[in-house]
Amino acid sequence: MKRRERRSRRRDTGSARGVPAVIPIINKLPFTEVLDDNGVQAIHQASMRLLKETGILVIDYPPALETFRKHGAKVDGEMVWIDEDTLMHFVQQAPATFSQLARNPTNTLTIGGRNTIFAPVYGPPFVADLDRGRREATLQDFHNFAKLTQMTPYLHAAGGTLVEPQDIPVAERHLDMLLAHITLTDKAFMGSVTSADNARDSVTMAQILFGADAIRQTPAVLGLINASSPLRFDDRMLGALEVYARAGQAAIITPFIIAGAMSPVTMAATLAQQNAEALFGICYAQMLNPGTPVIYGSFLANIDMRSGAPCFGTPENTLALYAGAQLARYYNLPYRSGGNFTASRIPDAQAGYESASTLWPTVQAGTNYVLHAAGWLEGGLISGYEKFVLDSEMLGIMARYVQGISLEEDDFAWDAFAEVGPGNHFLGSAHTMRHYETAFYQHQVFSMDNYEKWEEEGKEDSYKKANAVWKQMLKNYQAPPIDPAVAEALNAFVEHRRAEIRAGKPRSDWPG
Amino acid sequence: MTEELDLTTLSVEELYEVMGDDLYDGYKEEVVEGVKEALSRNVAPYDVLTSGLVAGMEIVGNDFRDGVLFVPEVLMAANAMKAGMAVLRPLLAETGAPSVGKMVIGTVKGDIHDIGKNLVAMMMEGAGFDVINLGINQSAENFIAAVKEHQPTFVGMSALLTTTMPYMKVIIDALKEEGLRDQVTVLVGGAPLNEAFAEAIEADAYCRDAAVAVETAKKFAAIRRQRAAAS
Ligand code: B1M
């Protein structure tokens, strides 16, 4: 009886098909906070002062200047100043929680509240693995990372630019990336932000996939909109944001700050600046379309004062990450931050320590959307195959951690104490038999072998082990089934757009 | 802590040594004083430049490369150097001395990453180059206009995005079309670039970081000077 139950549970996990089901993360633990209420207020006030007195520079995008002017901000040239009342009037219109559609309805995301969503690395122009080292990324690599993402139960979203496919012409790349996300995974994906036209293409593809009405109701595309700190936004980002906001799609508004260069060296000033920039972008989205789902973003590294390179996992970054979460909660907004960051080029000890030093606070802060959760190397210049696998192990650990300590009657294991009594072991008790499979997180990559066994089996370190794991994952991968008619329509659009782009047409004349 | 030092009691060699220390410490006024003192001894402005300022900044550059100095310290040193240069520049022009070199630098169109480019500009200035920093998101037209206006020996381009890297080629082609390509040495940099890319777009060199950019520019400047002397 029991055995049959267990077997059926196994079938439920989907392991028979080789593609593990996604494991959602709802954080049951108290969040770590580093500011008291006065601290949050102090940062808020400083941001309001920055927005009112220093202002934000909006470069090369007159439509945004016009929008701000029309809604009561002071505009002069490319400078915008906005007061607290006007700003907060719009910021308040953003939802505290929202959903993002996924092709597989069970993978549709809830963003906000106590949910944490892990998404893979975004943006690197290079890939690296143990066999071939660092090299320019190709579409094949993009496909591989999409497949690995699909195969990782702790990655809830498909992400965006998993790698920059450098073998595809720049102007068409976004089409191939979107098509790969949609066909190779069934998780929620991110749209292109490299231009307003590309954002439009992303929306069109989501319309083909889900239907225009469906994505009006619930967003299907998430755009990553960066401020160009300090206190500056540019036309590309605001142009893409405008497309997404008007189409009712979602955006992460992130001031990506390397403190010391793009903000003052002190965390108080950096947080105030970050907060001002994020709220400015969020306010803009609401001015365009009230209720636009947005995520309050923070990506805070600091400069290495000796070389100018970004540093990760530093104590200052960690403090700011927690404080950012508090600010997002103060405004009732979902929060994006963190990931598995490192400046290291290979998954060595530095990479491990730095990544762990960012991932733990990311989770403990109550972060809702975690980009770069797997695969990040060399300050975001490399998507690492082995790093992806090792990071995923940590994500699994986090998924377990946030469940906290269960205090049900059975958790006190009175029957086990009665059965075993003092001085004996619990390995065979009925209570253990009921729970052993799930009681402890089961490592996928980290090895607990003793020295002799490890030596006998070839002294594989985790780097090498991870190399075998991703290869196996790619072997086990199975494409999630897709309606052939939808696939055909998507392909037709991509080919139509490709031809348009090659003919020098900037904007799609695709109906709808 | 600087103890009062009577510059007039020093030999020119000692002056240069003090100038080097002042540069290292980022003492702007002191560097200017030193330059003026040297000039008052009828030392050729070009000698003050090369044996005084440039030599002093070389130590700064080396210590930055070796991780001894912090970025803000190098910035202070570069500013002190610039102040010294401001005194020397008109005299150098008068005496017809060869200049260290002039660079127009910018981040290419579509790209707004500028921390690395600014670091390069700072180090170049520190090494005695005249730098015209165009800023971010610069079109080929802007580069061309700047080259025509400033007549630089170097064009520096920065790109951090694989999507904007190809635009460097557009700028190089525009330089060719305008007949300006042979006048300038084109140096390119940015994290996703490499030697092969620089070669493919027919730039003169790829620079991995700010220190290498300075070294490379100096190398090209020396070749130019040799050629000029030979012809
Ligand atoms: C003679 O001429 C020369 C010579 C040498 C030269 C030279 C010129 N230029 C540079 N050098 C050399 O010398 C310098 C000093 O030693 C060195 O300069 P570097 O610039 O390499 O080094 C600096 C000292 C420190 N490094 C940096 O400043 C860059 C760091 C990273 C993290 C980075 C930052 C900070 C930013 N970003 Co951006 N950003 C990344 C970068 C990842 C990385 N680790 O490089 C990268 C480059 N970004 C990326 C992306 C995707 C983006 N970014 C964007 C925006 C931004 C910020 C505005 C937030 C910010 C820049 C702010 C600023 N004022 O510069 C967006 C694009 C905006 C745009 N239109 O340009 C956006 C598209 C993200 C988005 N969705 O919003 C990725 C590029 C992928 C690709 N396509 O190639 C990226 C690798 C990170 C990632 N994984 O996503 C050398 O390269």
PDB file of C-alpha atoms in Angstrom, chain A residues 362-498:
ATOM      1  CA  THR A 362      18.375  37.665  -2.126  1.00  0.00           C
ATOM      2  CA  VAL A 363      16.132  35.020  -0.653  1.00  0.00           C
ATOM      3  CA  GLN A 364      16.157  36.307   2.908  1.00  0.00           C
ATOM      4  CA  ALA A 365      15.182  39.776   1.721  1.00  0.00           C
ATOM      5  CA  GLY A 366      11.980  38.345   0.260  1.00  0.00           C
ATOM      6  CA  THR A 367      12.927  39.175  -3.327  1.00  0.00           C
ATOM      7  CA  ASN A 368      10.083  38.377  -5.726  1.00  0.00           C
ATOM      8  CA  TYR A 369      11.864  38.146  -9.039  1.00  0.00           C
ATOM      9  CA  VAL A 370      15.451  36.947  -9.231  1.00  0.00           C
ATOM     10  CA  LEU A 371      17.100  37.331 -12.587  1.00  0.00           C
ATOM     11  CA  HIS A 372      20.595  35.845 -13.039  1.00  0.00           C
ATOM     12  CA  ALA A 373      19.701  33.039 -10.637  1.00  0.00           C
ATOM     13  CA  ALA A 374      21.716  30.498 -12.652  1.00  0.00           C
ATOM     14  CA  GLY A 375      24.727  30.677 -14.957  1.00  0.00           C
ATOM     15  CA  TRP A 376      26.276  34.089 -14.214  1.00  0.00           C
ATOM     16  CA  LEU A 377      30.066  34.441 -14.491  1.00  0.00           C
ATOM     17  CA  GLU A 378      32.603  37.283 -14.976  1.00  0.00           C
ATOM     18  CA  GLY A 379      30.316  40.132 -13.992  1.00  0.00           C
ATOM     19  CA  GLY A 380      27.709  39.058 -16.528  1.00  0.00           C
ATOM     20  CA  LEU A 381      30.016  38.617 -19.488  1.00  0.00           C
ATOM     21  CA  ILE A 382      29.780  34.811 -19.471  1.00  0.00           C
ATOM     22  CA  SER A 383      26.917  32.323 -19.300  1.00  0.00           C
ATOM     23  CA  GLY A 384      28.605  29.299 -17.783  1.00  0.00           C
ATOM     24  CA  TYR A 385      27.275  25.817 -18.411  1.00  0.00           C
ATOM     25  CA  GLU A 386      28.736  24.311 -15.269  1.00  0.00           C
ATOM     26  CA  LYS A 387      27.967  27.434 -13.251  1.00  0.00           C
ATOM     27  CA  PHE A 388      24.343  27.055 -14.318  1.00  0.00           C
ATOM     28  CA  VAL A 389      24.202  23.575 -12.844  1.00  0.00           C
ATOM     29  CA  LEU A 390      26.006  24.514  -9.631  1.00  0.00           C
ATOM     30  CA  ASP A 391      23.792  27.559  -9.129  1.00  0.00           C
ATOM     31  CA  SER A 392      20.715  25.414  -9.645  1.00  0.00           C
ATOM     32  CA  GLU A 393      21.833  23.250  -6.768  1.00  0.00           C
ATOM     33  CA  MET A 394      21.791  26.340  -4.570  1.00  0.00           C
ATOM     34  CA  LEU A 395      18.346  27.273  -5.869  1.00  0.00           C
ATOM     35  CA  GLY A 396      17.104  23.881  -4.767  1.00  0.00           C
ATOM     36  CA  ILE A 397      18.547  24.493  -1.329  1.00  0.00           C
ATOM     37  CA  MET A 398      16.759  27.858  -1.195  1.00  0.00           C
ATOM     38  CA  ALA A 399      13.473  26.280  -2.273  1.00  0.00           C
ATOM     39  CA  ARG A 400      13.668  24.046   0.762  1.00  0.00           C
ATOM     40  CA  TYR A 401      14.953  26.715   3.124  1.00  0.00           C
ATOM     41  CA  VAL A 402      12.058  29.140   2.594  1.00  0.00           C
ATOM     42  CA  GLN A 403       9.593  26.517   3.743  1.00  0.00           C
ATOM     43  CA  GLY A 404      10.828  27.147   7.248  1.00  0.00           C
ATOM     44  CA  ILE A 405      10.320  24.730  10.127  1.00  0.00           C
ATOM     45  CA  SER A 406       7.087  22.790  10.091  1.00  0.00           C
ATOM     46  CA  LEU A 407       5.521  22.435  13.533  1.00  0.00           C
ATOM     47  CA  GLU A 408       2.719  19.946  12.889  1.00  0.00           C
ATOM     48  CA  GLU A 409       2.018  17.157  15.367  1.00  0.00           C
ATOM     49  CA  ASP A 410       3.786  14.608  13.152  1.00  0.00           C
ATOM     50  CA  ASP A 411       6.835  16.862  12.904  1.00  0.00           C
ATOM     51  CA  PHE A 412       7.495  16.316  16.597  1.00  0.00           C
ATOM     52  CA  ALA A 413       7.898  12.611  15.815  1.00  0.00           C
ATOM     53  CA  TRP A 414       6.503  11.314  19.118  1.00  0.00           C
ATOM     54  CA  ASP A 415       6.046   7.884  17.589  1.00  0.00           C
ATOM     55  CA  ALA A 416       9.740   7.797  16.643  1.00  0.00           C
ATOM     56  CA  PHE A 417      10.819   8.651  20.191  1.00  0.00           C
ATOM     57  CA  ALA A 418       8.469   5.970  21.485  1.00  0.00           C
ATOM     58  CA  GLU A 419       9.736   3.405  19.003  1.00  0.00           C
ATOM     59  CA  VAL A 420      13.466   4.081  19.304  1.00  0.00           C
ATOM     60  CA  GLY A 421      13.965   5.498  22.762  1.00  0.00           C
ATOM     61  CA  PRO A 422      17.237   6.822  24.160  1.00  0.00           C
ATOM     62  CA  GLY A 423      20.582   5.575  22.827  1.00  0.00           C
ATOM     63  CA  ASN A 424      19.414   3.988  19.580  1.00  0.00           C
ATOM     64  CA  HIS A 425      19.290   5.253  16.010  1.00  0.00           C
ATOM     65  CA  PHE A 426      16.317   6.522  14.036  1.00  0.00           C
ATOM     66  CA  LEU A 427      17.199   5.243  10.597  1.00  0.00           C
ATOM     67  CA  GLY A 428      14.670   2.439  10.593  1.00  0.00           C
ATOM     68  CA  SER A 429      11.824   3.977  12.553  1.00  0.00           C
ATOM     69  CA  ALA A 430       8.375   4.178  11.013  1.00  0.00           C
ATOM     70  CA  HIS A 431       8.509   7.970  11.222  1.00  0.00           C
ATOM     71  CA  THR A 432      11.763   8.010   9.272  1.00  0.00           C
ATOM     72  CA  MET A 433      10.324   5.624   6.706  1.00  0.00           C
ATOM     73  CA  ARG A 434       7.414   7.957   6.186  1.00  0.00           C
ATOM     74  CA  HIS A 435       9.612  11.002   5.630  1.00  0.00           C
ATOM     75  CA  TYR A 436      13.132  10.104   4.619  1.00  0.00           C
ATOM     76  CA  GLU A 437      12.684  10.836   0.918  1.00  0.00           C
ATOM     77  CA  THR A 438      11.764  14.442   1.424  1.00  0.00           C
ATOM     78  CA  ALA A 439      13.055  15.234   4.906  1.00  0.00           C
ATOM     79  CA  PHE A 440      16.375  16.565   3.670  1.00  0.00           C
ATOM     80  CA  TYR A 441      17.251  18.359   0.504  1.00  0.00           C
ATOM     81  CA  GLN A 442      18.763  15.839  -1.914  1.00  0.00           C
ATOM     82  CA  HIS A 443      21.882  17.216  -3.575  1.00  0.00           C
ATOM     83  CA  GLN A 444      22.105  16.834  -7.324  1.00  0.00           C
ATOM     84  CA  VAL A 445      25.710  17.882  -7.856  1.00  0.00           C
ATOM     85  CA  PHE A 446      27.485  18.323  -4.554  1.00  0.00           C
ATOM     86  CA  SER A 447      29.095  15.081  -3.527  1.00  0.00           C
ATOM     87  CA  MET A 448      29.260  13.674  -0.016  1.00  0.00           C
ATOM     88  CA  ASP A 449      31.601  10.770  -0.884  1.00  0.00           C
ATOM     89  CA  ASN A 450      34.511  10.067   1.396  1.00  0.00           C
ATOM     90  CA  TYR A 451      38.033  10.689   0.249  1.00  0.00           C
ATOM     91  CA  GLU A 452      38.855   7.139  -0.858  1.00  0.00           C
ATOM     92  CA  LYS A 453      35.721   6.699  -2.901  1.00  0.00           C
ATOM     93  CA  TRP A 454      36.144  10.104  -4.463  1.00  0.00           C
ATOM     94  CA  GLU A 455      39.775   9.297  -5.308  1.00  0.00           C
ATOM     95  CA  GLU A 456      38.895   5.925  -6.763  1.00  0.00           C
ATOM     96  CA  GLU A 457      36.216   7.464  -8.955  1.00  0.00           C
ATOM     97  CA  GLY A 458      38.555   9.938 -10.561  1.00  0.00           C
ATOM     98  CA  LYS A 459      38.732  12.833  -8.078  1.00  0.00           C
ATOM     99  CA  GLU A 460      35.970  14.779  -9.744  1.00  0.00           C
ATOM    100  CA  ASP A 461      35.504  18.248  -8.307  1.00  0.00           C
ATOM    101  CA  SER A 462      32.137  19.985  -8.547  1.00  0.00           C
ATOM    102  CA  TYR A 463      33.172  21.768 -11.736  1.00  0.00           C
ATOM    103  CA  LYS A 464      33.763  18.443 -13.460  1.00  0.00           C
ATOM    104  CA  LYS A 465      30.699  16.868 -11.950  1.00  0.00           C
ATOM    105  CA  ALA A 466      28.552  19.732 -13.200  1.00  0.00           C
ATOM    106  CA  ASN A 467      29.989  19.231 -16.657  1.00  0.00           C
ATOM    107  CA  ALA A 468      28.583  15.720 -16.752  1.00  0.00           C
ATOM    108  CA  VAL A 469      25.270  16.883 -15.299  1.00  0.00           C
ATOM    109  CA  TRP A 470      24.451  19.497 -17.951  1.00  0.00           C
ATOM    110  CA  LYS A 471      25.343  17.097 -20.700  1.00  0.00           C
ATOM    111  CA  GLN A 472      22.982  14.537 -19.213  1.00  0.00           C
ATOM    112  CA  MET A 473      20.267  17.163 -18.849  1.00  0.00           C
ATOM    113  CA  LEU A 474      20.526  18.025 -22.527  1.00  0.00           C
ATOM    114  CA  LYS A 475      20.267  14.320 -23.357  1.00  0.00           C
ATOM    115  CA  ASN A 476      17.163  13.924 -21.198  1.00  0.00           C
ATOM    116  CA  TYR A 477      15.542  17.051 -22.525  1.00  0.00           C
ATOM    117  CA  GLN A 478      12.176  16.755 -24.227  1.00  0.00           C
ATOM    118  CA  ALA A 479      10.471  19.640 -25.971  1.00  0.00           C
ATOM    119  CA  PRO A 480       7.152  20.588 -24.381  1.00  0.00           C
ATOM    120  CA  PRO A 481       4.403  19.850 -26.915  1.00  0.00           C
ATOM    121  CA  ILE A 482       3.011  22.842 -28.767  1.00  0.00           C
ATOM    122  CA  ASP A 483      -0.115  23.203 -30.930  1.00  0.00           C
ATOM    123  CA  PRO A 484       1.224  22.775 -34.495  1.00  0.00           C
ATOM    124  CA  ALA A 485      -1.017  25.581 -35.763  1.00  0.00           C
ATOM    125  CA  VAL A 486       0.449  28.002 -33.216  1.00  0.00           C
ATOM    126  CA  ALA A 487       3.986  26.896 -34.005  1.00  0.00           C
ATOM    127  CA  GLU A 488       3.288  27.446 -37.678  1.00  0.00           C
ATOM    128  CA  ALA A 489       1.874  30.925 -37.074  1.00  0.00           C
ATOM    129  CA  LEU A 490       4.903  31.851 -34.969  1.00  0.00           C
ATOM    130  CA  ASN A 491       7.287  30.632 -37.636  1.00  0.00           C
ATOM    131  CA  ALA A 492       5.352  32.521 -40.279  1.00  0.00           C
ATOM    132  CA  PHE A 493       5.616  35.736 -38.280  1.00  0.00           C
ATOM    133  CA  VAL A 494       9.313  35.281 -37.631  1.00  0.00           C
ATOM    134  CA  GLU A 495      10.039  34.692 -41.310  1.00  0.00           C
ATOM    135  CA  HIS A 496       7.841  37.608 -42.331  1.00  0.00           C
ATOM    136  CA  ARG A 497       9.622  39.927 -39.889  1.00  0.00           C
ATOM    137  CA  ARG A 498      13.038  38.620 -40.874  1.00  0.00           C
TER     138      ARG A 498
END
